[in-house]
Amino acid sequence: MSLDITHNLTGFDKLLDACKDGIQEELAERVAKDMEPYVPKDTGALRGTVKVSKDEIVYPMRYAAPVYDMPDGTHWTTAGTGGKWFEEAKSHHMNDWNGTVAESIARQIRR
């Protein structure tokens, strides 16, 4: 005996597509907030310039990319900060980010 179950998820896919922008934006805002403590501070200029959209998080200062790529062992003026701040935040907050997405999906679907 075999049992075949088929679900038509077309309506759900359309709903999820309609909610995608809001979900991405909420996640980007959360990631930027969680990254901030790991972004080198010194004068605070780099942290203060972050631009967040649903598609990306950008630090537009011309020195942001070289600072991000600095090797481990570089002396930083603010403890706990350094290059590769996204990776550092991800190692501490990935479960939180997954939760943010789940909560956002639930909120968007209820609308």
PDB file of C-alpha atoms in Angstrom:
ATOM      1  CA  MET A   1       0.000   0.000   0.000  1.00  0.00           C
ATOM      2  CA  SER A   2       1.343   3.426  -0.864  1.00  0.00           C
ATOM      3  CA  LEU A   3       0.103   6.809   0.080  1.00  0.00           C
ATOM      4  CA  ASP A   4       0.691   9.927  -1.990  1.00  0.00           C
ATOM      5  CA  ILE A   5       0.056  13.333  -0.477  1.00  0.00           C
ATOM      6  CA  THR A   6       0.123  16.391  -2.672  1.00  0.00           C
ATOM      7  CA  HIS A   7      -0.047  19.985  -1.502  1.00  0.00           C
ATOM      8  CA  ASN A   8      -0.567  22.948  -3.744  1.00  0.00           C
ATOM      9  CA  LEU A   9       1.628  25.680  -2.235  1.00  0.00           C
ATOM     10  CA  THR A  10       1.057  28.213  -4.999  1.00  0.00           C
ATOM     11  CA  GLY A  11      -0.862  30.542  -2.691  1.00  0.00           C
ATOM     12  CA  PHE A  12       1.808  30.293   0.013  1.00  0.00           C
ATOM     13  CA  ASP A  13       4.589  30.978  -2.507  1.00  0.00           C
ATOM     14  CA  LYS A  14       2.764  34.090  -3.717  1.00  0.00           C
ATOM     15  CA  LEU A  15       2.238  35.245  -0.137  1.00  0.00           C
ATOM     16  CA  LEU A  16       5.901  34.674   0.722  1.00  0.00           C
ATOM     17  CA  ASP A  17       7.010  36.545  -2.417  1.00  0.00           C
ATOM     18  CA  ALA A  18       4.791  39.485  -1.420  1.00  0.00           C
ATOM     19  CA  CYS A  19       6.367  39.523   2.057  1.00  0.00           C
ATOM     20  CA  LYS A  20       9.970  38.995   0.960  1.00  0.00           C
ATOM     21  CA  ASP A  21      11.013  42.665   0.936  1.00  0.00           C
ATOM     22  CA  GLY A  22       9.760  43.255   4.475  1.00  0.00           C
ATOM     23  CA  ILE A  23      11.473  40.102   5.727  1.00  0.00           C
ATOM     24  CA  GLN A  24      14.776  41.032   4.075  1.00  0.00           C
ATOM     25  CA  GLU A  25      14.621  44.546   5.455  1.00  0.00           C
ATOM     26  CA  GLU A  26      13.953  43.357   9.021  1.00  0.00           C
ATOM     27  CA  LEU A  27      16.835  40.896   8.781  1.00  0.00           C
ATOM     28  CA  ALA A  28      19.232  43.519   7.382  1.00  0.00           C
ATOM     29  CA  GLU A  29      18.356  45.929  10.204  1.00  0.00           C
ATOM     30  CA  ARG A  30      18.941  43.207  12.802  1.00  0.00           C
ATOM     31  CA  VAL A  31      22.264  42.128  11.255  1.00  0.00           C
ATOM     32  CA  ALA A  32      23.521  45.736  11.123  1.00  0.00           C
ATOM     33  CA  LYS A  33      22.555  46.250  14.781  1.00  0.00           C
ATOM     34  CA  ASP A  34      24.261  43.027  15.842  1.00  0.00           C
ATOM     35  CA  MET A  35      27.420  43.837  13.840  1.00  0.00           C
ATOM     36  CA  GLU A  36      27.925  47.271  15.372  1.00  0.00           C
ATOM     37  CA  PRO A  37      29.794  46.140  18.520  1.00  0.00           C
ATOM     38  CA  TYR A  38      32.347  44.339  16.308  1.00  0.00           C
ATOM     39  CA  VAL A  39      32.981  47.246  13.913  1.00  0.00           C
ATOM     40  CA  PRO A  40      36.195  49.094  14.841  1.00  0.00           C
ATOM     41  CA  LYS A  41      35.297  52.303  16.628  1.00  0.00           C
ATOM     42  CA  ASP A  42      38.280  54.671  17.087  1.00  0.00           C
ATOM     43  CA  THR A  43      36.416  57.938  16.278  1.00  0.00           C
ATOM     44  CA  GLY A  44      33.082  56.234  15.514  1.00  0.00           C
ATOM     45  CA  ALA A  45      33.006  57.530  11.939  1.00  0.00           C
ATOM     46  CA  LEU A  46      32.897  54.060  10.374  1.00  0.00           C
ATOM     47  CA  ARG A  47      30.056  52.871  12.592  1.00  0.00           C
ATOM     48  CA  GLY A  48      28.172  56.106  12.023  1.00  0.00           C
ATOM     49  CA  THR A  49      28.077  55.774   8.250  1.00  0.00           C
ATOM     50  CA  VAL A  50      26.413  52.369   7.900  1.00  0.00           C
ATOM     51  CA  LYS A  51      23.644  52.313   5.280  1.00  0.00           C
ATOM     52  CA  VAL A  52      21.082  49.523   5.481  1.00  0.00           C
ATOM     53  CA  SER A  53      18.658  48.456   2.764  1.00  0.00           C
ATOM     54  CA  LYS A  54      16.816  45.230   2.189  1.00  0.00           C
ATOM     55  CA  ASP A  55      19.569  44.051  -0.169  1.00  0.00           C
ATOM     56  CA  GLU A  56      22.757  45.147   1.539  1.00  0.00           C
ATOM     57  CA  ILE A  57      24.575  46.659   4.461  1.00  0.00           C
ATOM     58  CA  VAL A  58      27.211  49.154   3.351  1.00  0.00           C
ATOM     59  CA  TYR A  59      29.906  51.076   5.182  1.00  0.00           C
ATOM     60  CA  PRO A  60      30.615  53.792   2.593  1.00  0.00           C
ATOM     61  CA  MET A  61      33.818  55.176   4.136  1.00  0.00           C
ATOM     62  CA  ARG A  62      36.649  54.718   1.634  1.00  0.00           C
ATOM     63  CA  TYR A  63      38.727  52.885   4.221  1.00  0.00           C
ATOM     64  CA  ALA A  64      35.968  50.429   5.234  1.00  0.00           C
ATOM     65  CA  ALA A  65      37.039  47.604   2.892  1.00  0.00           C
ATOM     66  CA  PRO A  66      40.745  47.719   3.832  1.00  0.00           C
ATOM     67  CA  VAL A  67      39.819  47.781   7.542  1.00  0.00           C
ATOM     68  CA  TYR A  68      37.411  44.874   7.040  1.00  0.00           C
ATOM     69  CA  ASP A  69      40.185  42.842   5.386  1.00  0.00           C
ATOM     70  CA  MET A  70      42.869  43.551   8.014  1.00  0.00           C
ATOM     71  CA  PRO A  71      44.413  40.360   9.388  1.00  0.00           C
ATOM     72  CA  ASP A  72      43.885  38.844  12.806  1.00  0.00           C
ATOM     73  CA  GLY A  73      46.369  40.182  15.318  1.00  0.00           C
ATOM     74  CA  THR A  74      45.947  43.793  14.194  1.00  0.00           C
ATOM     75  CA  HIS A  75      45.844  46.162  17.175  1.00  0.00           C
ATOM     76  CA  TRP A  76      42.398  47.722  17.512  1.00  0.00           C
ATOM     77  CA  THR A  77      41.679  50.730  19.702  1.00  0.00           C
ATOM     78  CA  THR A  78      38.362  49.272  20.908  1.00  0.00           C
ATOM     79  CA  ALA A  79      38.450  45.833  22.523  1.00  0.00           C
ATOM     80  CA  GLY A  80      36.299  43.193  20.849  1.00  0.00           C
ATOM     81  CA  THR A  81      36.359  44.878  17.459  1.00  0.00           C
ATOM     82  CA  GLY A  82      38.282  44.041  14.322  1.00  0.00           C
ATOM     83  CA  GLY A  83      38.147  43.173  10.673  1.00  0.00           C
ATOM     84  CA  LYS A  84      35.629  40.665   9.364  1.00  0.00           C
ATOM     85  CA  TRP A  85      32.963  42.069  11.686  1.00  0.00           C
ATOM     86  CA  PHE A  86      30.156  40.358   9.782  1.00  0.00           C
ATOM     87  CA  GLU A  87      31.743  36.957  10.348  1.00  0.00           C
ATOM     88  CA  GLU A  88      32.257  37.738  14.030  1.00  0.00           C
ATOM     89  CA  ALA A  89      28.644  38.845  14.458  1.00  0.00           C
ATOM     90  CA  LYS A  90      27.447  35.803  12.527  1.00  0.00           C
ATOM     91  CA  SER A  91      29.345  33.463  14.848  1.00  0.00           C
ATOM     92  CA  HIS A  92      27.516  34.987  17.826  1.00  0.00           C
ATOM     93  CA  HIS A  93      24.085  35.813  16.383  1.00  0.00           C
ATOM     94  CA  MET A  94      23.171  33.356  13.603  1.00  0.00           C
ATOM     95  CA  ASN A  95      20.482  31.690  15.723  1.00  0.00           C
ATOM     96  CA  ASP A  96      19.072  35.133  16.557  1.00  0.00           C
ATOM     97  CA  TRP A  97      18.973  35.984  12.847  1.00  0.00           C
ATOM     98  CA  ASN A  98      17.141  32.754  12.058  1.00  0.00           C
ATOM     99  CA  GLY A  99      14.634  33.686  14.750  1.00  0.00           C
ATOM    100  CA  THR A 100      14.256  37.168  13.282  1.00  0.00           C
ATOM    101  CA  VAL A 101      13.390  35.659   9.896  1.00  0.00           C
ATOM    102  CA  ALA A 102      10.874  33.242  11.420  1.00  0.00           C
ATOM    103  CA  GLU A 103       9.219  36.018  13.439  1.00  0.00           C
ATOM    104  CA  SER A 104       9.159  38.316  10.435  1.00  0.00           C
ATOM    105  CA  ILE A 105       7.555  35.658   8.241  1.00  0.00           C
ATOM    106  CA  ALA A 106       4.870  35.075  10.880  1.00  0.00           C
ATOM    107  CA  ARG A 107       4.253  38.832  11.229  1.00  0.00           C
ATOM    108  CA  GLN A 108       4.133  39.401   7.467  1.00  0.00           C
ATOM    109  CA  ILE A 109       1.727  36.506   6.918  1.00  0.00           C
ATOM    110  CA  ARG A 110      -0.674  37.797   9.596  1.00  0.00           C
ATOM    111  CA  ARG A 111      -1.017  41.130   7.774  1.00  0.00           C
TER     112      ARG A 111
END
